[in-house]
PDB file of C-alpha atoms in Angstrom:
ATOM      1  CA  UNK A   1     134.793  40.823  58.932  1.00  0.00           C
ATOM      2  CA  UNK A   2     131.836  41.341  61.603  1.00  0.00           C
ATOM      3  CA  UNK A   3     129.311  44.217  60.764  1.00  0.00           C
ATOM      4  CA  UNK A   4     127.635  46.779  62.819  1.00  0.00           C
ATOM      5  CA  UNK A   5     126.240  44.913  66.194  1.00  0.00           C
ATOM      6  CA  UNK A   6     123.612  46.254  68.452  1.00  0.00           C
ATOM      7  CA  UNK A   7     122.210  44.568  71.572  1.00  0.00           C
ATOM      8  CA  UNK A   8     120.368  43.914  73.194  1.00  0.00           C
ATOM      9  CA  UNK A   9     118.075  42.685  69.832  1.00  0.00           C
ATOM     10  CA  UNK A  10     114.778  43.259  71.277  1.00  0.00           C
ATOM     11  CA  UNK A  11     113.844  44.778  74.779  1.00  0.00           C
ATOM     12  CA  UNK A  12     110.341  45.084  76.796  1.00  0.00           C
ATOM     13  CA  UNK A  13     110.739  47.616  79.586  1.00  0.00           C
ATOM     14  CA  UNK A  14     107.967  49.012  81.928  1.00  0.00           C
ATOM     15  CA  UNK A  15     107.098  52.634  81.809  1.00  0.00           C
ATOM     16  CA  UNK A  16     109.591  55.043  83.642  1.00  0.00           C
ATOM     17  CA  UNK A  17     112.164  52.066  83.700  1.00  0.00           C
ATOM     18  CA  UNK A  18     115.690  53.721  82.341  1.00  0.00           C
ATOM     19  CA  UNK A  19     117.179  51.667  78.925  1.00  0.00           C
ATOM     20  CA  UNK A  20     120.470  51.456  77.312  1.00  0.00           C
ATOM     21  CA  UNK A  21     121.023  50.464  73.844  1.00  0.00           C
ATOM     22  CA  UNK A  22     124.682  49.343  73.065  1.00  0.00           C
ATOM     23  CA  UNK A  23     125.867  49.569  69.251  1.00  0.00           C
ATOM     24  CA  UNK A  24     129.380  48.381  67.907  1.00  0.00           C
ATOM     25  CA  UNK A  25     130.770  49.231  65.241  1.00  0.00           C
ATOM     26  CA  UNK A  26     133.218  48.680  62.749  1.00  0.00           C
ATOM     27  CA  UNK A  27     136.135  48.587  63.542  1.00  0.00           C
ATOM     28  CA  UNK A  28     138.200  51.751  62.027  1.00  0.00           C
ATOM     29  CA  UNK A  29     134.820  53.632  61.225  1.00  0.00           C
ATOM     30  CA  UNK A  30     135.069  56.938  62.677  1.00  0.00           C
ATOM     31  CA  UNK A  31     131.152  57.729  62.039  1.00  0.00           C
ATOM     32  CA  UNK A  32     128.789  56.210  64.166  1.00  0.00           C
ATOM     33  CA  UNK A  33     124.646  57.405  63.580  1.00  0.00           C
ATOM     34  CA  UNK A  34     121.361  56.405  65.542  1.00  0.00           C
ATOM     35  CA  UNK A  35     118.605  56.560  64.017  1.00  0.00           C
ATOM     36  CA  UNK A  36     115.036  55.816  65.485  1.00  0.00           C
ATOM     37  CA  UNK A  37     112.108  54.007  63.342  1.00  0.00           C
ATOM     38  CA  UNK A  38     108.776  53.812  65.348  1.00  0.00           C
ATOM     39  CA  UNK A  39     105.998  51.102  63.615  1.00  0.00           C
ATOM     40  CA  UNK A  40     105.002  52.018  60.084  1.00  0.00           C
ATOM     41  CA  UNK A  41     107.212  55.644  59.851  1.00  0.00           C
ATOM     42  CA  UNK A  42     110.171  56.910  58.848  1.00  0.00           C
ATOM     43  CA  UNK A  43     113.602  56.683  59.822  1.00  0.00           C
ATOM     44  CA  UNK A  44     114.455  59.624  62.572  1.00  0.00           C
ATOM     45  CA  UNK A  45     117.823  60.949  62.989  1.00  0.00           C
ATOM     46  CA  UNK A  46     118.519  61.285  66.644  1.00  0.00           C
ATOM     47  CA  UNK A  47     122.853  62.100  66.469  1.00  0.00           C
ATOM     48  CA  UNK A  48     125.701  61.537  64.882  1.00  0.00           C
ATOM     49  CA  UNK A  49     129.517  61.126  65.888  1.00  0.00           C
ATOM     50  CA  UNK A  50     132.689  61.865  64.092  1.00  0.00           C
ATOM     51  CA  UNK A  51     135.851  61.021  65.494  1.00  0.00           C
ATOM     52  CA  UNK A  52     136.485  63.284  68.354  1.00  0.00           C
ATOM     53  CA  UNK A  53     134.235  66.044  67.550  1.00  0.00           C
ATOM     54  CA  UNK A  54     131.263  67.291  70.060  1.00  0.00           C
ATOM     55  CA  UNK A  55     128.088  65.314  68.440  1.00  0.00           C
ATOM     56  CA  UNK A  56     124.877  67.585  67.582  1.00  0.00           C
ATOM     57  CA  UNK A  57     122.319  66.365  69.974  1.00  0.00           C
ATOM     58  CA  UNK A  58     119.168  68.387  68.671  1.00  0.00           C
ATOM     59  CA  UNK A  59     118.281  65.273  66.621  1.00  0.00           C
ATOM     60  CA  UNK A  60     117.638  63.743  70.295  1.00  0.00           C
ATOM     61  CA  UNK A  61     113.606  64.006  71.068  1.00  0.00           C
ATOM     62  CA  UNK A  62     113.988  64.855  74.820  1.00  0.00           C
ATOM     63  CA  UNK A  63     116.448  65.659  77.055  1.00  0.00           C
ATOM     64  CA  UNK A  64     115.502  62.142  78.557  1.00  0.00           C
ATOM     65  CA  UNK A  65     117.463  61.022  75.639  1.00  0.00           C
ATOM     66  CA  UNK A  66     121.574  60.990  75.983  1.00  0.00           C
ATOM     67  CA  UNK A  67     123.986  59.003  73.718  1.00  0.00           C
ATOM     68  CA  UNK A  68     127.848  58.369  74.295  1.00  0.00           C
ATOM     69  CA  UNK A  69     130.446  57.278  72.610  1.00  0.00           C
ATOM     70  CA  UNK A  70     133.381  56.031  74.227  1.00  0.00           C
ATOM     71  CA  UNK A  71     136.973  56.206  72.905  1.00  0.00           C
ATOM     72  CA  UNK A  72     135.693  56.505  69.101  1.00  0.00           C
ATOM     73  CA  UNK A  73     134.220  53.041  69.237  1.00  0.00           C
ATOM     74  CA  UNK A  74     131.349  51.258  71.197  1.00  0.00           C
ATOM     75  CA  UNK A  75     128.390  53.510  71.775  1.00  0.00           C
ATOM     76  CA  UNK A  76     125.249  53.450  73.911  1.00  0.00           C
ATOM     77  CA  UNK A  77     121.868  55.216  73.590  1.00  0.00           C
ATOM     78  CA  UNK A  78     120.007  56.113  76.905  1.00  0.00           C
ATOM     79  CA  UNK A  79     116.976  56.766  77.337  1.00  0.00           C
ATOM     80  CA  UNK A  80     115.844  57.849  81.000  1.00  0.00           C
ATOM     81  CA  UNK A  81     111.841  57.614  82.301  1.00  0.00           C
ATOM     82  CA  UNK A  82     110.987  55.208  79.113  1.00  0.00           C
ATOM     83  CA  UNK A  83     107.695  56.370  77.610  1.00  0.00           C
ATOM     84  CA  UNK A  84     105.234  54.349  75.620  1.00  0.00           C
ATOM     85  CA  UNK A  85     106.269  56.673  72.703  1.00  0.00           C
ATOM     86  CA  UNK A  86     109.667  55.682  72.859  1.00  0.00           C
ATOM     87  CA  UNK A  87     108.765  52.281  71.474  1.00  0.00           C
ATOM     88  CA  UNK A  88     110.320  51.766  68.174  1.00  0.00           C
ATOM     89  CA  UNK A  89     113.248  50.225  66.269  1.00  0.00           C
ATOM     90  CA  UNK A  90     116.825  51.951  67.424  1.00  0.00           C
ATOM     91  CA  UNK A  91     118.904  51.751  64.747  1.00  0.00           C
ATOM     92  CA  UNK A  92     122.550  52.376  64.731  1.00  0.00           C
ATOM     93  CA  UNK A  93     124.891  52.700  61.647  1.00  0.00           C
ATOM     94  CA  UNK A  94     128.873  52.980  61.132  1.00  0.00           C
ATOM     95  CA  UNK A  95     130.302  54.372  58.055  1.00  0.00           C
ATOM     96  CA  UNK A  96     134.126  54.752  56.859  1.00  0.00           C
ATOM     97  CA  UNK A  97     134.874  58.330  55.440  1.00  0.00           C
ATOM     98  CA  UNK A  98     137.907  58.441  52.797  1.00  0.00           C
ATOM     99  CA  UNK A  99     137.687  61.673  51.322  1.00  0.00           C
ATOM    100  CA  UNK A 100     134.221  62.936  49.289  1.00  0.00           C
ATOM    101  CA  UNK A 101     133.197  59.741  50.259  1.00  0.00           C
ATOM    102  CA  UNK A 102     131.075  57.663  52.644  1.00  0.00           C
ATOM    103  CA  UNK A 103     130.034  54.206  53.025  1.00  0.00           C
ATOM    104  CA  UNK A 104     127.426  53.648  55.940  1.00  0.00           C
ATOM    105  CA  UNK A 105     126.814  50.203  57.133  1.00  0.00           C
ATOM    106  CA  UNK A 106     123.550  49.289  59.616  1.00  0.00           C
ATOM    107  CA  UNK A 107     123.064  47.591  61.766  1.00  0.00           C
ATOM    108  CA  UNK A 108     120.191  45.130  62.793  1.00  0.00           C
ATOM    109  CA  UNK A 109     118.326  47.270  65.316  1.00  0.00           C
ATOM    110  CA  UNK A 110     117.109  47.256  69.152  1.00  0.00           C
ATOM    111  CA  UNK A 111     113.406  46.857  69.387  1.00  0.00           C
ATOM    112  CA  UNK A 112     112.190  48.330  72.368  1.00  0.00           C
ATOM    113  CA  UNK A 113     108.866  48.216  73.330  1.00  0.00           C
ATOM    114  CA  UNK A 114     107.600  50.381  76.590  1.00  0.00           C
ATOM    115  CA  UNK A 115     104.719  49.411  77.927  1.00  0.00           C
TER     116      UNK A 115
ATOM    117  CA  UNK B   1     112.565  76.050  56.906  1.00  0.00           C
ATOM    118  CA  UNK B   2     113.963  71.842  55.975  1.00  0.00           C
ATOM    119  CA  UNK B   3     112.440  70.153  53.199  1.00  0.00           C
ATOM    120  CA  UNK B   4     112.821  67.007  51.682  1.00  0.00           C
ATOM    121  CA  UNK B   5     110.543  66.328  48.686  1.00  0.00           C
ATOM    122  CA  UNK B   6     109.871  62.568  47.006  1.00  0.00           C
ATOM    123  CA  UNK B   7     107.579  60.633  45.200  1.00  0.00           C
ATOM    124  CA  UNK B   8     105.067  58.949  47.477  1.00  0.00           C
ATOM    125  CA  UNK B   9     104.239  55.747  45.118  1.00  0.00           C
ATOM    126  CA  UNK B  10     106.199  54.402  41.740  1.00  0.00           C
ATOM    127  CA  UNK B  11     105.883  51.174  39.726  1.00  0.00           C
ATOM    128  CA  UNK B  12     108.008  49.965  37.246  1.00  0.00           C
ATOM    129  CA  UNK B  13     107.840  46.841  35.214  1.00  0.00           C
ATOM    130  CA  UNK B  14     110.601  44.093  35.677  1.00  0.00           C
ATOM    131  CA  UNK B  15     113.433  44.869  33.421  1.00  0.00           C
ATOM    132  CA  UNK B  16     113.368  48.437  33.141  1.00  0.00           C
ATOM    133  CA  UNK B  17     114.821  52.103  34.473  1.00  0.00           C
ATOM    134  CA  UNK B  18     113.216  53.694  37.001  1.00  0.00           C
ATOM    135  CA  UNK B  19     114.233  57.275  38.308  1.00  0.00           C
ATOM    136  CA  UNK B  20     113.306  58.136  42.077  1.00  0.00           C
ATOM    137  CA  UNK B  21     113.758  62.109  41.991  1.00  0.00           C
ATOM    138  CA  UNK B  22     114.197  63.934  45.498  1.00  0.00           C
ATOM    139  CA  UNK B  23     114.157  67.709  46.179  1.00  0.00           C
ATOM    140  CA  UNK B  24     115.530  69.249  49.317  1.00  0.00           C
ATOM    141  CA  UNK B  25     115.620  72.443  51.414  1.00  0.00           C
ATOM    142  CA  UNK B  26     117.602  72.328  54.339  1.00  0.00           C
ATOM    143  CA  UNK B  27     119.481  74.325  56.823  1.00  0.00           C
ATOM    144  CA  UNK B  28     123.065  74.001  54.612  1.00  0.00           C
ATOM    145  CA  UNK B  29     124.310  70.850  52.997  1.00  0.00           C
ATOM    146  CA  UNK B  30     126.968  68.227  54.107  1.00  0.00           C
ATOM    147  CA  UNK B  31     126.190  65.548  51.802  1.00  0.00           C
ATOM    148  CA  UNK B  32     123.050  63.174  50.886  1.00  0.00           C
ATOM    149  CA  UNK B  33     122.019  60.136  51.200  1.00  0.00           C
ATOM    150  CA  UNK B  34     120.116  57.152  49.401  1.00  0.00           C
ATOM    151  CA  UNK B  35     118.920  53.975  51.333  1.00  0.00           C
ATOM    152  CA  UNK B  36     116.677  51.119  50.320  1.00  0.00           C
ATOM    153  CA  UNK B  37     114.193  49.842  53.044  1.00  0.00           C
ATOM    154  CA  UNK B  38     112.610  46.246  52.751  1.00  0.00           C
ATOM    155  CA  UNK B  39     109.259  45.966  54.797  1.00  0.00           C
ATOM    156  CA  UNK B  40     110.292  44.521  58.552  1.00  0.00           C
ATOM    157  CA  UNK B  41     114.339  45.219  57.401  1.00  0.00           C
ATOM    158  CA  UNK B  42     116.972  47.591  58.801  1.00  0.00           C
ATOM    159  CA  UNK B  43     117.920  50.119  55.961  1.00  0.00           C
ATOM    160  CA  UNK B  44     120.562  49.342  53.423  1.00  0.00           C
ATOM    161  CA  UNK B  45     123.156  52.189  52.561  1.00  0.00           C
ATOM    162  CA  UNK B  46     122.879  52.856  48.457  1.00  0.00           C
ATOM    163  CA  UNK B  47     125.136  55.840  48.098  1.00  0.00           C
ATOM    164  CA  UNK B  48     126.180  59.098  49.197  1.00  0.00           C
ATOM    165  CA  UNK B  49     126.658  62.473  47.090  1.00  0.00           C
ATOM    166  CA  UNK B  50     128.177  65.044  48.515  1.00  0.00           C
ATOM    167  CA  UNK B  51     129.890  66.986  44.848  1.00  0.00           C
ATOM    168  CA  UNK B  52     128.073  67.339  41.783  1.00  0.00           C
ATOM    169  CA  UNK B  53     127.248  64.924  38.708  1.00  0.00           C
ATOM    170  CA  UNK B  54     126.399  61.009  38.801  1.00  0.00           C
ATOM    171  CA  UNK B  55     127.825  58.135  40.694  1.00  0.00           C
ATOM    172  CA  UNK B  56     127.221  54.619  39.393  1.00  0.00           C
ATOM    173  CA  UNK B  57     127.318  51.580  41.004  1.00  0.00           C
ATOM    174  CA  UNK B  58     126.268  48.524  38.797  1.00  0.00           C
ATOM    175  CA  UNK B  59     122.099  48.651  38.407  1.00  0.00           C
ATOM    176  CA  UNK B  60     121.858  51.282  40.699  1.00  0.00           C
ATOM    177  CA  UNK B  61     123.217  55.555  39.545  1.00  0.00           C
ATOM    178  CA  UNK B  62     122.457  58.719  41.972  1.00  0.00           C
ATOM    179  CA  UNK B  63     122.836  62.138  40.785  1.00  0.00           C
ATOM    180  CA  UNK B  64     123.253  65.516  42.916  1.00  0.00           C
ATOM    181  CA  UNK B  65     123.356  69.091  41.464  1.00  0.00           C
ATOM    182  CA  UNK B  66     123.223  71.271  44.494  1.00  0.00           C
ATOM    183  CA  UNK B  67     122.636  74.282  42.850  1.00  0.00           C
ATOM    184  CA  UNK B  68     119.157  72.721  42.062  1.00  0.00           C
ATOM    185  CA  UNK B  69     118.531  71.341  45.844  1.00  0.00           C
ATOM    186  CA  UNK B  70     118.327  67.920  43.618  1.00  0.00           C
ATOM    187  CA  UNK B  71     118.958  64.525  43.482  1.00  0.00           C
ATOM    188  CA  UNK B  72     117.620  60.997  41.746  1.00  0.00           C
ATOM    189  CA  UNK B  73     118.169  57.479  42.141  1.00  0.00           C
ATOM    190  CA  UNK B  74     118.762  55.683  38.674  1.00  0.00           C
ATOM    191  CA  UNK B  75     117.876  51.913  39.036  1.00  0.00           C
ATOM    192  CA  UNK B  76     118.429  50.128  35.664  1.00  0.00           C
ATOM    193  CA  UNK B  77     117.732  46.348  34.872  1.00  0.00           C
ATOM    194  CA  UNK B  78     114.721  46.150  37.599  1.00  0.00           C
ATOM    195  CA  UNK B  79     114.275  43.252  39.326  1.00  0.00           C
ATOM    196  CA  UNK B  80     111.507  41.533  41.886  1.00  0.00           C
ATOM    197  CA  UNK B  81     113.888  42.089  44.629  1.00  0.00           C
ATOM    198  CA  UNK B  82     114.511  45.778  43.815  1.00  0.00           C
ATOM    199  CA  UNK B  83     110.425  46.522  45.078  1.00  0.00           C
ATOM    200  CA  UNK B  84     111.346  48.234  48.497  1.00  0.00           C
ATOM    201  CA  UNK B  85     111.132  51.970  50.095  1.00  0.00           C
ATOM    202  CA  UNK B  86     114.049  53.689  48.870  1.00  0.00           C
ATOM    203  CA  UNK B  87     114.999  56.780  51.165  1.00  0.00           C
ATOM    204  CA  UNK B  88     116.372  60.247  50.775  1.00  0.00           C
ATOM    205  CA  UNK B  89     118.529  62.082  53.647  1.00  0.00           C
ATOM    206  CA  UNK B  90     120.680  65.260  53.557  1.00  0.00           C
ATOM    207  CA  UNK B  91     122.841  65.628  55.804  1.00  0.00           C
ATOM    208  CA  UNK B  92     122.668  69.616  56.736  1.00  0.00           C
ATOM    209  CA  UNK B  93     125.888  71.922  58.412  1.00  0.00           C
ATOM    210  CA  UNK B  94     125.487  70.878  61.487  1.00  0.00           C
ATOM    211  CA  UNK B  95     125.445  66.983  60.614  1.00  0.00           C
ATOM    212  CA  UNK B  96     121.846  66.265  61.412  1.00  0.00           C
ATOM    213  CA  UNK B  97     120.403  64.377  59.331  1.00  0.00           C
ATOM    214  CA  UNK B  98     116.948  65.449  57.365  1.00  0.00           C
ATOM    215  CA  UNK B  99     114.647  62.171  55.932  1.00  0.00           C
ATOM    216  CA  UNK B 100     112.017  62.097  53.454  1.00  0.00           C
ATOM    217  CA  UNK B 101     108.899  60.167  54.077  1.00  0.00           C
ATOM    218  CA  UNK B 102     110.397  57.652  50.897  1.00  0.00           C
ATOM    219  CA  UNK B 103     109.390  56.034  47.723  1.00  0.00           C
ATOM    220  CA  UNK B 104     107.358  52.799  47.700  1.00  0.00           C
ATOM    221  CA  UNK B 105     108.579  51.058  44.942  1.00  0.00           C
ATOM    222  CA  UNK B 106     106.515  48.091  43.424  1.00  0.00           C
ATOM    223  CA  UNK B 107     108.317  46.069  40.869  1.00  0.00           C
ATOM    224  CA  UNK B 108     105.896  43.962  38.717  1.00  0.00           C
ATOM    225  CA  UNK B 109     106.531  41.186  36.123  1.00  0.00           C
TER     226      UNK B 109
END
Protein backbone atom coordinates (compact mmCIF):
# COMPACT_ATOMS: atom_id res chain seq x y z
CA UNK A 1 0.00 0.00 0.00
CA UNK A 2 1.22 3.81 -0.36
CA UNK A 3 3.42 5.15 2.60
CA UNK A 4 3.54 8.36 4.40
CA UNK A 5 3.39 11.34 1.58
CA UNK A 6 4.40 14.87 2.14
CA UNK A 7 4.35 17.69 -0.42
CA UNK A 8 5.26 19.77 -1.57
CA UNK A 9 9.03 17.81 -1.77
CA UNK A 10 11.12 20.80 -1.70
CA UNK A 11 10.04 24.56 -1.32
CA UNK A 12 12.07 28.05 -1.69
CA UNK A 13 10.05 30.83 -0.11
CA UNK A 14 11.14 34.51 0.47
CA UNK A 15 11.46 35.82 3.95
CA UNK A 16 8.09 36.74 5.74
CA UNK A 17 6.24 34.71 2.92
CA UNK A 18 3.60 32.27 4.97
CA UNK A 19 4.23 28.16 4.06
CA UNK A 20 2.17 25.14 4.39
CA UNK A 21 3.49 21.74 4.50
CA UNK A 22 0.84 18.97 3.72
CA UNK A 23 1.61 15.30 5.10
CA UNK A 24 -0.63 12.12 4.43
CA UNK A 25 -0.68 9.46 6.06
CA UNK A 26 -1.53 6.04 6.32
CA UNK A 27 -4.43 5.22 6.04
CA UNK A 28 -5.92 3.79 9.55
CA UNK A 29 -2.86 5.31 11.53
CA UNK A 30 -4.23 7.27 14.25
CA UNK A 31 -0.63 8.91 15.13
CA UNK A 32 0.61 11.43 13.01
CA UNK A 33 4.32 13.33 14.26
CA UNK A 34 6.36 16.31 12.66
CA UNK A 35 9.46 16.47 13.22
CA UNK A 36 11.96 19.25 12.01
CA UNK A 37 15.77 18.46 10.89
CA UNK A 38 17.73 21.72 10.04
CA UNK A 39 21.33 20.94 7.93
CA UNK A 40 23.76 18.77 9.85
CA UNK A 41 21.46 18.45 13.42
CA UNK A 42 19.21 16.49 14.97
CA UNK A 43 15.79 15.53 14.52
CA UNK A 44 13.34 18.16 16.51
CA UNK A 45 10.04 17.19 17.70
CA UNK A 46 7.64 19.94 16.94
CA UNK A 47 3.85 17.86 17.84
CA UNK A 48 2.22 14.98 17.82
CA UNK A 49 -1.52 13.81 17.19
CA UNK A 50 -3.51 10.94 18.49
CA UNK A 51 -6.81 10.30 17.31
CA UNK A 52 -9.04 12.95 18.62
CA UNK A 53 -7.07 14.15 21.46
CA UNK A 54 -5.87 18.03 21.85
CA UNK A 55 -2.07 17.75 20.40
CA UNK A 56 0.82 19.24 22.77
CA UNK A 57 2.06 22.16 20.84
CA UNK A 58 5.14 23.20 23.11
CA UNK A 59 7.31 21.11 20.74
CA UNK A 60 6.32 24.05 18.17
CA UNK A 61 9.41 26.77 18.13
CA UNK A 62 7.17 29.90 17.82
CA UNK A 63 3.85 30.74 17.95
CA UNK A 64 4.43 31.50 14.13
CA UNK A 65 4.28 27.82 13.97
CA UNK A 66 0.56 26.05 13.90
CA UNK A 67 -0.18 22.45 12.73
CA UNK A 68 -3.72 20.83 12.01
CA UNK A 69 -5.02 17.86 11.52
CA UNK A 70 -8.17 17.40 9.89
CA UNK A 71 -10.67 14.57 10.51
CA UNK A 72 -7.78 12.15 11.92
CA UNK A 73 -6.10 12.06 8.55
CA UNK A 74 -4.31 14.63 6.21
CA UNK A 75 -2.32 17.18 8.14
CA UNK A 76 -0.61 20.49 7.39
CA UNK A 77 2.23 22.38 9.12
CA UNK A 78 2.14 26.28 8.95
CA UNK A 79 4.47 28.32 9.39
CA UNK A 80 3.55 32.20 9.31
CA UNK A 81 6.43 35.20 8.63
CA UNK A 82 9.03 32.35 7.28
CA UNK A 83 12.44 33.06 8.78
CA UNK A 84 15.81 32.10 7.42
CA UNK A 85 15.99 29.80 10.52
CA UNK A 86 13.10 27.97 9.59
CA UNK A 87 15.01 26.37 6.74
CA UNK A 88 15.31 22.73 7.27
CA UNK A 89 13.89 19.29 6.42
CA UNK A 90 10.00 18.93 7.78
CA UNK A 91 9.51 15.63 8.42
CA UNK A 92 6.27 13.97 9.08
CA UNK A 93 5.67 10.35 10.35
CA UNK A 94 2.43 8.02 10.84
CA UNK A 95 2.47 5.14 13.11
CA UNK A 96 -0.32 2.36 13.90
CA UNK A 97 -0.78 1.77 17.75
CA UNK A 98 -2.16 -1.89 18.69
CA UNK A 99 -1.70 -2.13 22.22
CA UNK A 100 2.10 -1.74 23.98
CA UNK A 101 2.96 -1.29 20.62
CA UNK A 102 3.94 1.18 17.89
CA UNK A 103 5.14 1.08 14.46
CA UNK A 104 6.08 4.63 13.01
CA UNK A 105 6.50 5.00 9.36
CA UNK A 106 8.27 8.43 7.69
CA UNK A 107 7.90 9.99 5.42
CA UNK A 108 10.23 11.60 2.71
CA UNK A 109 10.35 15.19 3.97
CA UNK A 110 9.57 18.95 2.78
CA UNK A 111 12.72 20.88 2.27
CA UNK A 112 12.15 24.34 2.76
CA UNK A 113 14.59 26.76 2.31
CA UNK A 114 13.83 30.66 3.38
CA UNK A 115 15.82 32.93 2.00
CA UNK B 1 15.45 18.83 33.85
CA UNK B 2 15.26 16.24 30.14
CA UNK B 3 18.14 14.25 29.33
CA UNK B 4 18.97 11.97 26.80
CA UNK B 5 22.47 10.45 27.01
CA UNK B 6 24.37 8.39 23.92
CA UNK B 7 27.48 7.52 22.58
CA UNK B 8 28.80 10.20 20.25
CA UNK B 9 31.08 7.81 17.89
CA UNK B 10 31.18 3.68 17.65
CA UNK B 11 32.86 1.31 15.17
CA UNK B 12 32.37 -2.11 14.80
CA UNK B 13 33.91 -4.54 12.43
CA UNK B 14 31.67 -6.27 9.71
CA UNK B 15 30.19 -9.33 11.17
CA UNK B 16 29.90 -8.58 14.66
CA UNK B 17 27.50 -7.22 17.78
CA UNK B 18 27.46 -3.91 18.51
CA UNK B 19 25.47 -2.38 21.55
CA UNK B 20 24.35 1.43 21.23
CA UNK B 21 23.46 2.20 25.05
CA UNK B 22 21.15 5.36 25.74
CA UNK B 23 20.34 6.95 29.14
CA UNK B 24 17.44 9.27 29.69
CA UNK B 25 15.93 11.81 32.11
CA UNK B 26 12.82 13.21 31.15
CA UNK B 27 9.73 14.86 32.34
CA UNK B 28 7.72 11.17 32.75
CA UNK B 29 7.85 8.37 30.25
CA UNK B 30 5.37 7.26 27.46
CA UNK B 31 7.51 5.03 25.58
CA UNK B 32 11.00 5.20 23.54
CA UNK B 33 12.15 5.15 20.54
CA UNK B 34 15.07 3.82 18.20
CA UNK B 35 15.62 5.15 14.57
CA UNK B 36 18.43 4.67 12.11
CA UNK B 37 19.46 7.81 10.04
CA UNK B 38 21.46 7.39 6.67
CA UNK B 39 23.43 10.67 5.74
CA UNK B 40 20.93 12.87 3.25
CA UNK B 41 17.88 10.09 4.32
CA UNK B 42 14.60 10.57 6.21
CA UNK B 43 14.79 8.44 9.49
CA UNK B 44 13.82 4.82 9.55
CA UNK B 45 11.60 3.58 12.57
CA UNK B 46 13.71 0.51 14.43
CA UNK B 47 11.52 -0.11 17.42
CA UNK B 48 9.64 1.15 20.21
CA UNK B 49 9.78 0.08 24.07
CA UNK B 50 7.43 1.19 26.12
CA UNK B 51 7.44 -2.17 29.10
CA UNK B 52 10.43 -3.70 30.33
CA UNK B 53 12.95 -6.47 28.94
CA UNK B 54 14.17 -7.02 25.16
CA UNK B 55 12.42 -6.94 21.87
CA UNK B 56 14.05 -8.65 18.90
CA UNK B 57 13.60 -8.19 15.52
CA UNK B 58 15.99 -10.31 13.25
CA UNK B 59 19.77 -8.52 13.42
CA UNK B 60 18.53 -5.80 15.24
CA UNK B 61 17.32 -6.29 19.68
CA UNK B 62 16.38 -3.06 21.96
CA UNK B 63 16.16 -3.31 25.59
CA UNK B 64 14.32 -0.85 28.17
CA UNK B 65 14.44 -1.14 32.02
CA UNK B 66 12.80 2.01 33.19
CA UNK B 67 13.69 1.75 36.54
CA UNK B 68 17.30 2.41 35.24
CA UNK B 69 16.22 5.47 32.77
CA UNK B 70 17.93 2.82 30.18
CA UNK B 71 17.91 1.49 26.99
CA UNK B 72 20.38 -0.23 24.12
CA UNK B 73 20.19 -1.12 20.66
CA UNK B 74 21.58 -4.75 20.00
CA UNK B 75 22.69 -5.02 16.28
CA UNK B 76 24.07 -8.56 15.60
CA UNK B 77 25.57 -9.88 12.22
CA UNK B 78 26.90 -6.19 11.16
CA UNK B 79 26.85 -5.32 7.87
CA UNK B 80 28.26 -2.29 5.42
CA UNK B 81 24.81 -1.06 5.17
CA UNK B 82 24.16 -1.05 8.94
CA UNK B 83 26.99 2.22 9.20
CA UNK B 84 24.32 5.04 9.82
CA UNK B 85 23.24 7.47 12.90
CA UNK B 86 21.06 5.47 14.96
CA UNK B 87 18.72 7.72 17.23
CA UNK B 88 17.24 7.64 20.68
CA UNK B 89 13.74 9.43 21.60
CA UNK B 90 11.49 9.14 24.69
CA UNK B 91 8.49 10.02 24.40
CA UNK B 92 7.65 11.94 27.93
CA UNK B 93 3.74 12.34 29.67
CA UNK B 94 2.76 14.80 27.75
CA UNK B 95 3.74 13.05 24.29
CA UNK B 96 6.58 15.31 23.31
CA UNK B 97 9.08 13.80 22.11
CA UNK B 98 12.88 14.19 23.67
CA UNK B 99 16.00 13.27 20.94
CA UNK B 100 19.48 12.52 21.57
CA UNK B 101 22.15 14.06 19.49
CA UNK B 102 22.72 10.02 18.07
CA UNK B 103 25.33 7.47 17.46
CA UNK B 104 27.54 7.59 14.35
CA UNK B 105 28.04 4.24 13.54
CA UNK B 106 30.96 3.22 11.13
CA UNK B 107 30.90 -0.32 10.00
CA UNK B 108 34.32 -1.46 8.60
CA UNK B 109 35.38 -4.66 6.74
Amino acid sequence: GAGVSQSPSNKVTEKGKDVELRCDPISGHTALYWYRQSLGQGLEFLIYFQGNSAPDKSGLPSDRFSAERTGGSVSTLTIQRTQQEDSAVYLCASSLVVGFQETQYFGPGTRLLVL
Amino acid sequence: GQNIDQPTEMTATEGAIVQINCTYQTSGFNGLFWYQQHAGEAPTFLSYNVLDGLEEKGRFSSFLSRSKGYSYLLLKELQMKDSASYLCAVREDTDKLIFGTGTRLQVFP
